[in-house]
Coordinates of C-alpha atoms in Angstrom, one line a residue:
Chain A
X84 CA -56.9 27.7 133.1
X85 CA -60.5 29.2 133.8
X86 CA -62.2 32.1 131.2
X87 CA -60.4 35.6 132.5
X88 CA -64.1 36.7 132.7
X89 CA -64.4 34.1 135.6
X90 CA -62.2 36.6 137.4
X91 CA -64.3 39.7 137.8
X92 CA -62.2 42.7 138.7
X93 CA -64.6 45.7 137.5
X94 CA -64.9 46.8 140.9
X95 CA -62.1 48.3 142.1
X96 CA -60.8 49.6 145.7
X97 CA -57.7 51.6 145.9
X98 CA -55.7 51.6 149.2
X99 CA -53.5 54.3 149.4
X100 CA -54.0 57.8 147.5
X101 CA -50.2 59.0 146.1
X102 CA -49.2 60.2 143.1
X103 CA -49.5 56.6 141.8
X104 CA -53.2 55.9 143.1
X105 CA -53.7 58.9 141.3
X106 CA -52.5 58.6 138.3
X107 CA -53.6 54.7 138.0
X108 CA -57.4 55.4 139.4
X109 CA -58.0 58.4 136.9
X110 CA -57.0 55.8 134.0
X111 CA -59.5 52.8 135.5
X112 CA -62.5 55.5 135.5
X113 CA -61.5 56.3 132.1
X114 CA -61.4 52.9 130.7
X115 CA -64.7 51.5 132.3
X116 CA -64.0 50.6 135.4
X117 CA -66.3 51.2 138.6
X118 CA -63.7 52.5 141.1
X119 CA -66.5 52.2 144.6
X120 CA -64.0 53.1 146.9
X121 CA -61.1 54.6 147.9
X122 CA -58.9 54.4 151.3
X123 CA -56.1 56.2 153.1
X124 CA -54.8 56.9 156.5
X125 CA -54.9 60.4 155.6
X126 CA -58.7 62.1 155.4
X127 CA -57.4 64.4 152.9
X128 CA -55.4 62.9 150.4
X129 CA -58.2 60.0 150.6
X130 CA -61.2 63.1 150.2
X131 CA -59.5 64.7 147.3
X132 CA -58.9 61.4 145.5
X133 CA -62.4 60.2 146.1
X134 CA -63.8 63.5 144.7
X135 CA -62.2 63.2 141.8
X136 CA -62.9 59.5 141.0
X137 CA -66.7 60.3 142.3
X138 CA -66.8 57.7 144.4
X139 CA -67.2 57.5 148.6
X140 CA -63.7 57.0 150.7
X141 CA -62.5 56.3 154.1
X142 CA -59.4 56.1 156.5
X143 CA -60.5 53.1 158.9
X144 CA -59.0 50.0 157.2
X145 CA -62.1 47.9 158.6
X146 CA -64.5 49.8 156.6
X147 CA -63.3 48.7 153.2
X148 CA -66.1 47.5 151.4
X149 CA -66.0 43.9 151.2
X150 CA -67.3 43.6 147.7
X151 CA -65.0 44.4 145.4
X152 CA -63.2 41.8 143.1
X153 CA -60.0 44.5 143.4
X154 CA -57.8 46.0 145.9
X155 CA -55.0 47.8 144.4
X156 CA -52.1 48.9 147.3
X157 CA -50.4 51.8 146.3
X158 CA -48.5 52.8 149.8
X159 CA -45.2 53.5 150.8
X160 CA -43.1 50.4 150.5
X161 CA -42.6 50.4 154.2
X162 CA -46.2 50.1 155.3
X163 CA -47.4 47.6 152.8
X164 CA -46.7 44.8 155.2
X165 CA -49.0 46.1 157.8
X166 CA -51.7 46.9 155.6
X167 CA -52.0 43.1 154.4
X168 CA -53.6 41.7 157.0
X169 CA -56.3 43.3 157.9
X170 CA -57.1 44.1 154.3
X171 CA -57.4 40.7 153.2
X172 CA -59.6 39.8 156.0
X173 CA -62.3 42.0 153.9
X174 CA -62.6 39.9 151.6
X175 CA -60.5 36.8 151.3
X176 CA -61.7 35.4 148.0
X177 CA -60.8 38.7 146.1
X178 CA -57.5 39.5 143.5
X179 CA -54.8 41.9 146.0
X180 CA -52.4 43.5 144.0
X181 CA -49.7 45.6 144.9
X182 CA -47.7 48.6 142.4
X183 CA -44.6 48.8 144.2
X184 CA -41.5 47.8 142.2
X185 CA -38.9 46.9 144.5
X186 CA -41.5 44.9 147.2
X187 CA -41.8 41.0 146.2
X188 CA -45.4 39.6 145.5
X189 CA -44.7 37.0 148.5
X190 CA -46.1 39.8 150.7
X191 CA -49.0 38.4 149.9
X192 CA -48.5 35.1 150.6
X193 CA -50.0 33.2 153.5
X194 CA -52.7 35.8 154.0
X195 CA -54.6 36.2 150.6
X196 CA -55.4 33.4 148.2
X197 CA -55.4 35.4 145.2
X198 CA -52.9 38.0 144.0
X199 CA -49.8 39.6 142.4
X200 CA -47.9 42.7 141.3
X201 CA -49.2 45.7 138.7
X202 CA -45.9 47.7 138.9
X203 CA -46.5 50.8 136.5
X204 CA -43.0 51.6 135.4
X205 CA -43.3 55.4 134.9
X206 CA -42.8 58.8 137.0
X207 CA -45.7 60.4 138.4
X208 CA -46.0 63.9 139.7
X209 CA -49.3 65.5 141.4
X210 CA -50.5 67.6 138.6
X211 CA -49.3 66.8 135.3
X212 CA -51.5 64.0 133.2
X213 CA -50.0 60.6 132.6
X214 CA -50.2 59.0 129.1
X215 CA -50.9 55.3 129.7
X216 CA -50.8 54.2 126.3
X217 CA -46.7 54.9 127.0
X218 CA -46.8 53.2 129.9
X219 CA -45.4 49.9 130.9
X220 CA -47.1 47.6 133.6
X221 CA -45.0 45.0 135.1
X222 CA -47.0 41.6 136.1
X223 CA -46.6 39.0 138.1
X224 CA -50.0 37.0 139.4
X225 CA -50.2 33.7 142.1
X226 CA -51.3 32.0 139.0
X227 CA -52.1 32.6 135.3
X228 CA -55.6 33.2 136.0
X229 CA -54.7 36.2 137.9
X230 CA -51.3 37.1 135.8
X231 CA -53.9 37.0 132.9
X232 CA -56.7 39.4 135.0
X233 CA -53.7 42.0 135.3
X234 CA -52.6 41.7 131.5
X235 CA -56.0 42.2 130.3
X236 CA -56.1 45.4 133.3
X237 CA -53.3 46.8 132.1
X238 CA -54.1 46.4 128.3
X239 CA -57.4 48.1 129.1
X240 CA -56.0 51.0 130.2
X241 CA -53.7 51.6 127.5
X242 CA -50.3 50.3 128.8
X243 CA -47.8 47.5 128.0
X244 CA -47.9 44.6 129.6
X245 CA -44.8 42.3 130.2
X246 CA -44.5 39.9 133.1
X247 CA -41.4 39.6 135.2
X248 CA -40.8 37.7 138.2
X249 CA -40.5 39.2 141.6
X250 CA -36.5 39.1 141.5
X251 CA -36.6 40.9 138.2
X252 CA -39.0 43.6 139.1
X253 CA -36.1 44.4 141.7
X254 CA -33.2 45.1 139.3
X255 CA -35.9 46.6 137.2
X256 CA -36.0 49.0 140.3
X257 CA -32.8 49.9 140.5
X258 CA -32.6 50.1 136.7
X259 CA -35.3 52.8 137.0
X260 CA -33.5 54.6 139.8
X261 CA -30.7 55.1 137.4
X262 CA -32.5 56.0 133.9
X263 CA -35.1 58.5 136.0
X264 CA -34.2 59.6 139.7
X265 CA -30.5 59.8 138.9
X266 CA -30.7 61.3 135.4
X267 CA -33.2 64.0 136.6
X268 CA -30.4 64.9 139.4
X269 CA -28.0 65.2 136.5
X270 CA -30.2 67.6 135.0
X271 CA -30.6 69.9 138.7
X272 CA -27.2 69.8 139.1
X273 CA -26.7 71.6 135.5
X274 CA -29.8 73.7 136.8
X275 CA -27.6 74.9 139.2
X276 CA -25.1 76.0 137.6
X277 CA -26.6 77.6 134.4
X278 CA -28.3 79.8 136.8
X279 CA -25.0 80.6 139.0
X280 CA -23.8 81.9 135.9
X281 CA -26.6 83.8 134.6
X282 CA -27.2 81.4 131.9
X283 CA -31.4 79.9 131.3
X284 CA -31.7 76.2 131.5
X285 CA -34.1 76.1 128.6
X286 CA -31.3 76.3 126.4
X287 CA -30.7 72.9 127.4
X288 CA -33.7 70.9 126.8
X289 CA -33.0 70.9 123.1
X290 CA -30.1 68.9 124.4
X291 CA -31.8 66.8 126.9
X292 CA -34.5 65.7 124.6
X293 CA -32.2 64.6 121.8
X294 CA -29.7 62.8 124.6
X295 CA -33.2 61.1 125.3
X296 CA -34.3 60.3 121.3
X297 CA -30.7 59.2 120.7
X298 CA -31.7 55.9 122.8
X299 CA -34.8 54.9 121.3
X300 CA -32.2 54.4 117.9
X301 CA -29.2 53.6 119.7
X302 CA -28.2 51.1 122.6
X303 CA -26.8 53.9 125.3
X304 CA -23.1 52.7 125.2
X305 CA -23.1 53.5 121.5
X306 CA -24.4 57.1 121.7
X307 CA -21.7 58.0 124.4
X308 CA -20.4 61.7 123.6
X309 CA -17.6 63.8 125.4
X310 CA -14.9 64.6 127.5
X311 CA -15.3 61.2 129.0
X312 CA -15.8 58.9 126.6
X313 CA -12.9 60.2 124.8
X314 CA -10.5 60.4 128.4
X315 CA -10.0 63.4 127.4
X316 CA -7.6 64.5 130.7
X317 CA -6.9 68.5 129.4
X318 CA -11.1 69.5 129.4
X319 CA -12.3 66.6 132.9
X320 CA -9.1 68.6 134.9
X321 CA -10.4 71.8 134.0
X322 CA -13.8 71.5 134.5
X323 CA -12.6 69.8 138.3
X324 CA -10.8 72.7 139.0
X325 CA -14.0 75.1 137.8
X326 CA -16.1 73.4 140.2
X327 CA -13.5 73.3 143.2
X328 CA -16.0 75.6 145.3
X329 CA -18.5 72.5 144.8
X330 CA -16.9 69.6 146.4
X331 CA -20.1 67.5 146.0
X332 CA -20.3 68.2 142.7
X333 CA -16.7 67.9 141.6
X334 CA -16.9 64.3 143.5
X335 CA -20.0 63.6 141.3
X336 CA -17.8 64.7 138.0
X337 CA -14.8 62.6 138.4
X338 CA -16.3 59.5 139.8
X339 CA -18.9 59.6 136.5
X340 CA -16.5 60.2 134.0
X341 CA -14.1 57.5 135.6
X342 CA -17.1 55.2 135.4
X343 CA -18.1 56.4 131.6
X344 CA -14.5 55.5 130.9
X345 CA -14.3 51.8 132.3
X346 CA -17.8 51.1 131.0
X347 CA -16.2 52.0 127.5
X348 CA -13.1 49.9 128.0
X349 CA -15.0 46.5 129.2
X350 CA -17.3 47.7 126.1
X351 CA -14.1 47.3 124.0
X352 CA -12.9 44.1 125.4
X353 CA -16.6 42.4 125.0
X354 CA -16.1 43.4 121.3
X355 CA -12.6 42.0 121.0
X356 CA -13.7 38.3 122.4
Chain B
X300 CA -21.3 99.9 114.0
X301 CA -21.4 99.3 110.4
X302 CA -23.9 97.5 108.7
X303 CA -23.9 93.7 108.9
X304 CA -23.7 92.9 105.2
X305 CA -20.2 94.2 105.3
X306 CA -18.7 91.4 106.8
X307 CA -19.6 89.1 104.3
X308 CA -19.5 85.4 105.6
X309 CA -21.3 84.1 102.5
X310 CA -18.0 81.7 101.3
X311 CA -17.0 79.5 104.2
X312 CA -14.2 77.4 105.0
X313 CA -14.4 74.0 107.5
X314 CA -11.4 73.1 109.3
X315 CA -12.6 69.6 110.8
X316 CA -14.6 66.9 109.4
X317 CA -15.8 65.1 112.7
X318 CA -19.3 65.1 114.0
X319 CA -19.9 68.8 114.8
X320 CA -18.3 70.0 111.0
X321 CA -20.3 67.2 109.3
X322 CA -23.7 68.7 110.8
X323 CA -23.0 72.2 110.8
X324 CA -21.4 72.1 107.3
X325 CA -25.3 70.4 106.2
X326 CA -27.7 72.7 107.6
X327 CA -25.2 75.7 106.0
X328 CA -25.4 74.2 102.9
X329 CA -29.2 73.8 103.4
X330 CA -29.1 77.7 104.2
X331 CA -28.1 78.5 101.0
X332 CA -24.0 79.5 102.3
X333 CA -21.5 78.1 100.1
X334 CA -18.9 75.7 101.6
X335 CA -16.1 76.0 99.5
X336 CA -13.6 73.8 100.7
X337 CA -13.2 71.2 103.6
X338 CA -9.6 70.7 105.4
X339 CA -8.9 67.7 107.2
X340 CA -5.2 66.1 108.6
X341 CA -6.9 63.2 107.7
X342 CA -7.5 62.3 104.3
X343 CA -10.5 60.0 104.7
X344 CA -12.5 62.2 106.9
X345 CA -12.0 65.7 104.7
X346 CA -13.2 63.3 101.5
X347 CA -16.1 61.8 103.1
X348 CA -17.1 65.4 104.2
X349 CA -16.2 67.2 101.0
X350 CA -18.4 65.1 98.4
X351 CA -21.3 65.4 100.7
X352 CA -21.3 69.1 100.5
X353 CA -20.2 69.1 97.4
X354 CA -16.9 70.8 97.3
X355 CA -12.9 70.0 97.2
X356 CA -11.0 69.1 100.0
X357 CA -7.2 69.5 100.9
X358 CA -5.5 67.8 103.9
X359 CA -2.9 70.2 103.8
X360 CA -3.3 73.4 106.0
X361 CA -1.0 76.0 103.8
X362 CA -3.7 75.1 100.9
X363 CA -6.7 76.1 102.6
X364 CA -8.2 78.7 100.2
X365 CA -7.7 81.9 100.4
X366 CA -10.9 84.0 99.8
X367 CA -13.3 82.8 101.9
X368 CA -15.1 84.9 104.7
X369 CA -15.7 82.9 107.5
X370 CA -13.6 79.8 108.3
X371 CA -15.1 77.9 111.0
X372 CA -13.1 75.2 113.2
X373 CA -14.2 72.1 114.5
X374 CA -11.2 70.5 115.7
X375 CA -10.5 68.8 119.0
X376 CA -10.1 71.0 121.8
X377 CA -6.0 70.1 122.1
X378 CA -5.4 70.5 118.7
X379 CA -6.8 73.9 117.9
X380 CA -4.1 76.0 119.7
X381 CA -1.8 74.5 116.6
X382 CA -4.5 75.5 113.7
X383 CA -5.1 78.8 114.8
X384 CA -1.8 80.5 113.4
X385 CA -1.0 78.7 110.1
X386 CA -4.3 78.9 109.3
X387 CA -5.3 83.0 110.1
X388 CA -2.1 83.3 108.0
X389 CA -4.3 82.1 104.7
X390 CA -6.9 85.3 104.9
X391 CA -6.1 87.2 108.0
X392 CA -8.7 90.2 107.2
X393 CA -11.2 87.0 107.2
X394 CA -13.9 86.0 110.2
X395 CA -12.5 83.4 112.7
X396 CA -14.9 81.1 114.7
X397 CA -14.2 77.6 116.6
X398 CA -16.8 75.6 117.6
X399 CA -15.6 74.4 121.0
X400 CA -17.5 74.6 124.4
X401 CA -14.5 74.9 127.0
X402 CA -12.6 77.1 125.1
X403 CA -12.0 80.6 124.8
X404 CA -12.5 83.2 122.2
X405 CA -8.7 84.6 123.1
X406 CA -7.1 81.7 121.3
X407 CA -7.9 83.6 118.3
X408 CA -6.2 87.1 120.0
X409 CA -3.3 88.4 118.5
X410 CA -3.7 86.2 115.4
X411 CA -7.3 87.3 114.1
X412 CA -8.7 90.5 113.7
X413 CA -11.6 89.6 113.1
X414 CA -13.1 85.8 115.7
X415 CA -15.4 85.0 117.8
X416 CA -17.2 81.8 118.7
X417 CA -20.0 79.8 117.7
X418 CA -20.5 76.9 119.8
X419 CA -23.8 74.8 118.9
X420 CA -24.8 73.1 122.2
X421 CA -25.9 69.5 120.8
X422 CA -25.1 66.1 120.9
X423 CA -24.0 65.5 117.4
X424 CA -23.9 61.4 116.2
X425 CA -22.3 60.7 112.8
X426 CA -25.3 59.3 110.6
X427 CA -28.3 60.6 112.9
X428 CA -30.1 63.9 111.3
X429 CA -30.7 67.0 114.0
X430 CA -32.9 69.1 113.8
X431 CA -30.8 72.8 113.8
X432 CA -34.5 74.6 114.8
X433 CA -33.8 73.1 118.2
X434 CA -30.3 74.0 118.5
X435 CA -29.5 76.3 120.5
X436 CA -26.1 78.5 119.5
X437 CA -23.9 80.3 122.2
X438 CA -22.2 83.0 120.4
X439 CA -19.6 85.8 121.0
X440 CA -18.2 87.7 119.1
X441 CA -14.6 90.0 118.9
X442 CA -16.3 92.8 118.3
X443 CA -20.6 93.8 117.6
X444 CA -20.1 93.4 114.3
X445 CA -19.0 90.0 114.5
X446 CA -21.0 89.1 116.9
X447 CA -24.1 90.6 114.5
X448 CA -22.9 88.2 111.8
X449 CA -22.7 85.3 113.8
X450 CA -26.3 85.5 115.3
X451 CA -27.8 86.2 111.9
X452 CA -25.4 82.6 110.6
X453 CA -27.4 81.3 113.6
X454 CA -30.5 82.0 112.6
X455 CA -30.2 81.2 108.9
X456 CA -30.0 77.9 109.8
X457 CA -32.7 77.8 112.3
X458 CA -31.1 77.9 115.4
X459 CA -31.4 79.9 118.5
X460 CA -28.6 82.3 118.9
X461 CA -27.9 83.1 122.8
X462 CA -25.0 84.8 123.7
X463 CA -22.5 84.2 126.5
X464 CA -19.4 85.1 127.1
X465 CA -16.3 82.5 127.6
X466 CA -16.2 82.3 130.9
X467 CA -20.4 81.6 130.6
X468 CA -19.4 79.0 128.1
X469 CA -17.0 77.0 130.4
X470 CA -20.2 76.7 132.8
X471 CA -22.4 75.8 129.8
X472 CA -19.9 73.1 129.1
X473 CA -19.6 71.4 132.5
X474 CA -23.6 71.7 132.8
X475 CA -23.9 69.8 129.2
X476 CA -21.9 67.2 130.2
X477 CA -24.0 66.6 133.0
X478 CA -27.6 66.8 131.5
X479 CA -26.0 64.7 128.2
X480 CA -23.1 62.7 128.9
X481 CA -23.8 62.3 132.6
X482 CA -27.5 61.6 131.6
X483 CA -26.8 58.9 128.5
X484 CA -24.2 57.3 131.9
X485 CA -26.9 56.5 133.6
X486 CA -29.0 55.6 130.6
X487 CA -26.0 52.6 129.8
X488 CA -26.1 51.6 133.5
X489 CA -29.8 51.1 133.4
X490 CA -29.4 49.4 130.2
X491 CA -26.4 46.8 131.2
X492 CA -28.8 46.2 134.7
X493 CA -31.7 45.3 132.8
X494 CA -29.3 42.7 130.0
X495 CA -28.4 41.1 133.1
X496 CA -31.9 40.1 134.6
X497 CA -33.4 39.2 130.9
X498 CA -35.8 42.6 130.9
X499 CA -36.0 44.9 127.3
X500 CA -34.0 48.1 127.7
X501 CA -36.9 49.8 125.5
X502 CA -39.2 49.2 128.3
X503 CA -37.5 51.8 129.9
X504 CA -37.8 54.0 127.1
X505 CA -41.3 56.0 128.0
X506 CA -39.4 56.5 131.4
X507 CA -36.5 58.5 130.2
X508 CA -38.8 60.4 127.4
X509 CA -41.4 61.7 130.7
X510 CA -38.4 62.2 132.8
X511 CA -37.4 64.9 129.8
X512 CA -40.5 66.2 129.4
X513 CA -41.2 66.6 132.7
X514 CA -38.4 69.3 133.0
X515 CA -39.9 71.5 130.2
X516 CA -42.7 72.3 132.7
X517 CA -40.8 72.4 136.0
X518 CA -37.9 73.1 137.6
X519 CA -35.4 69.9 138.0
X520 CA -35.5 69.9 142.0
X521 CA -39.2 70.0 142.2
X522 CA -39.3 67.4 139.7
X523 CA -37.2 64.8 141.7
X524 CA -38.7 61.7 142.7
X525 CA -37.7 58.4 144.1
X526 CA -36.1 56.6 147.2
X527 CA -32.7 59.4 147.2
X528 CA -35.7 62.0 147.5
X529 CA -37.7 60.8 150.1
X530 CA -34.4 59.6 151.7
X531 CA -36.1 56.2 151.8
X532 CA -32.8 53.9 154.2
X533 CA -35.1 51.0 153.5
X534 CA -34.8 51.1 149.7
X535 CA -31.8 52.1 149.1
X536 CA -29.8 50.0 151.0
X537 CA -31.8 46.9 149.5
X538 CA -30.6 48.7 145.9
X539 CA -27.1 48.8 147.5
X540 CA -27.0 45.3 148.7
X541 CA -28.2 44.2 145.4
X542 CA -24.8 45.7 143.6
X543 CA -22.6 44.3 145.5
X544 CA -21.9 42.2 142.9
X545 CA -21.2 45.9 140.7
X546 CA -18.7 48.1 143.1
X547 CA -18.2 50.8 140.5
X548 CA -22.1 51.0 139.9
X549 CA -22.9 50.5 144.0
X550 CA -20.5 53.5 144.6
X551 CA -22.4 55.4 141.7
X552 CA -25.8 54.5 143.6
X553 CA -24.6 55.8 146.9
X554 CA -22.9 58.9 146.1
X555 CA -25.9 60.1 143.5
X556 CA -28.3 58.9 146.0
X557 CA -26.6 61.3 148.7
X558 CA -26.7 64.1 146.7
X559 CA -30.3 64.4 145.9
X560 CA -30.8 64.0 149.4
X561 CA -28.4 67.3 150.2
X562 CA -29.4 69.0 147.4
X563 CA -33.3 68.8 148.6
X564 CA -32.1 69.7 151.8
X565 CA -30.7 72.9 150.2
X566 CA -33.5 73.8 148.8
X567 CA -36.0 73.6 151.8
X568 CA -33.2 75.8 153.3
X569 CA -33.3 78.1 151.0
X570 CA -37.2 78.2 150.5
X571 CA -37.3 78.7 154.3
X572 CA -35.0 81.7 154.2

């Protein structure tokens, strides 16, 4: 295995300028590193980012400077593919990165010799400042030069590293759909109807936050509370029957509760063996 | 309306000793009330209770004391239509509360004079401290008076006294369960996805503490992200694919992932109105 320093990834271009380009950018700046260009097929989301960064942009994928040891790809998952190619051709000897969690690193395969994954596992919204020392990064590199390049990156910045292989980073996905996308729905559904009864929703985060404290202390099937967990039949009819002028949500209720249940009962047997 | 010192609530009574009585019964004790007796049907629970706050205990409802001013029930939901008479009969000039989300304040009526209902909204685990200054109480009372004396119990012990009326309550209840127990679901499906594939659950954990926060500063819908939201076919049926193996968890997936995707819907429609 060659020094890391071998590797020289202190210039950095970013391809693609979303919430995760963004957020990821801001934190390279901070920690040191010259960021000389950004991209993106849009002139304004690519202007706005470079203005911030203080660096020069562009939205023509054959002017990407050719002299940067990083390209970090933060696009939509469905257009990563055709933005491999002619990226790489830019400079072929460079490390290519992606941040996507649920695409493989083989997209880069066969195209650049160098590269791998730098998945930041966290939420990002346009406007509200990320904390990277809370954030983990998700690594997987062509070889342990560049899994060790993308370590050090991430360390840099503040984050946890851990490494995971492609096919893990994909449950890891859908593991984050559940914990983040899904429980934020739970919490607009109860949005909805706090205020179609005249009833604030900030009397609720007390109770969100501790649901959310409970599970640094507590593995989640532990902390389990209500009508569900205990089946209790009189208080899940009722609340069906409140919320039979919201089918979708009703359908929501029961299947979740019928699903907290049998998650308790193969709980019990796994404790039993 | 008479002065709120004249319905001294000073001595109190617990019927209960499960999660909600063992916290409650603490931070009233830390107020400076006097607990003065604990009741129990089960012996275990009403000791265990009793010599933490520091007072006697009967498991046997006709010896519930006498003089106390406020007796306050945390039973389960199906059990406190049977406490209600047996025990008003010990002090019926006395003040009346239960504890209980989904039920009404009229299962005191015709038994008390004197009820109402103080319903802490928090997720209470036996052995884990909270914190009553982020509590939030949902109180109503029979009349102003009680009413008055509830919200002042509320604030004694550092809560923040709201009130709502039963029917508000029933709502309150159903939109708990989904922010908490809905929300700590999809916390233990995240968690048995990542066992399976070898990845730390408390990687996830700065996830689920920024998808929290996030909602203290804006409103759920606008806070959605992920493949549901961007109705991204691509991803999700990947994800779906990938739980085949998991029916109960694929339906989950599906049915969650629909919703966001009609609730955002809603909500342009409604913006565009």
């Amino acid at each position: 295995m060659k020094n890391e320093e071998s590797l020289s990834i202190e210039k950095i271009v970013l391809v693609g300028a979303g919430n995760v380009a963004t957020h990821l950018g801001t934190a390279l700046c901070d920690a040191g590193y010259a960021v000389v260009q950004v991209f993106s097929r849009t002139g304004e989301s690519a202007s706005a980012l470079a203005e911030k960064l203080g660096c020069p942009y562009t939205t023509d994928i054959s002017r990407i400077v050719p002299d940067a040891g990083l390209y970090i790809v933060s696009v939509k998952d469905s257009v990563l593919a055709e933005v491999v190619p002619p990226l790489v051709r830019r400079n072929p000897e460079a490390l290519f990165v992606h941040t996507a969690g649920s695409m493989p690193m083989d997209v880069w395969k066969g195209e650049a010799h160098r590269y791998g994954v730098l998945y930041p596992m966290q939420t990002f919204s346009k406007g509200r400042a990320v904390d990277f020392t809370a954030v983990p990064f998700f690594i997987e590199g062509s070889g342990e030069e560049e899994a060790g390049a993308l370590r050090a990156l991430a360390e840099r910045i503040g984050g946890h590293a851990y490494e995971a292989t492609s096919e893990q980073r994909r449950y890891l996905h859908i593991a984050a759909v559940f914990a983040c996308n899904f429980t934020n729905h739970m919490y607009a559904l109860a949005h909805r109807l706090l205020a179609a009864h005249g009833l604030p929703f900030e009397a609720m985060l007390p109770l969100i936050d501790e649901t959310a404290r409970k599970v640094h202390e507590l593995p989640p099937a532990e902390a389990q509370t209500g009508p569900a967990r205990r089946y209790d039949g009189n208080v899940i009819g009722k609340h069906l029957e409140m919320l039979a002028g919201e089918p979708r949500l009703a359908e929501l209720y029961e299947k979740i509760s019928r699903s907290i249940h049998e998650e308790d009962k193969s709980q019990l047997i796994h404790k039993l063996k």
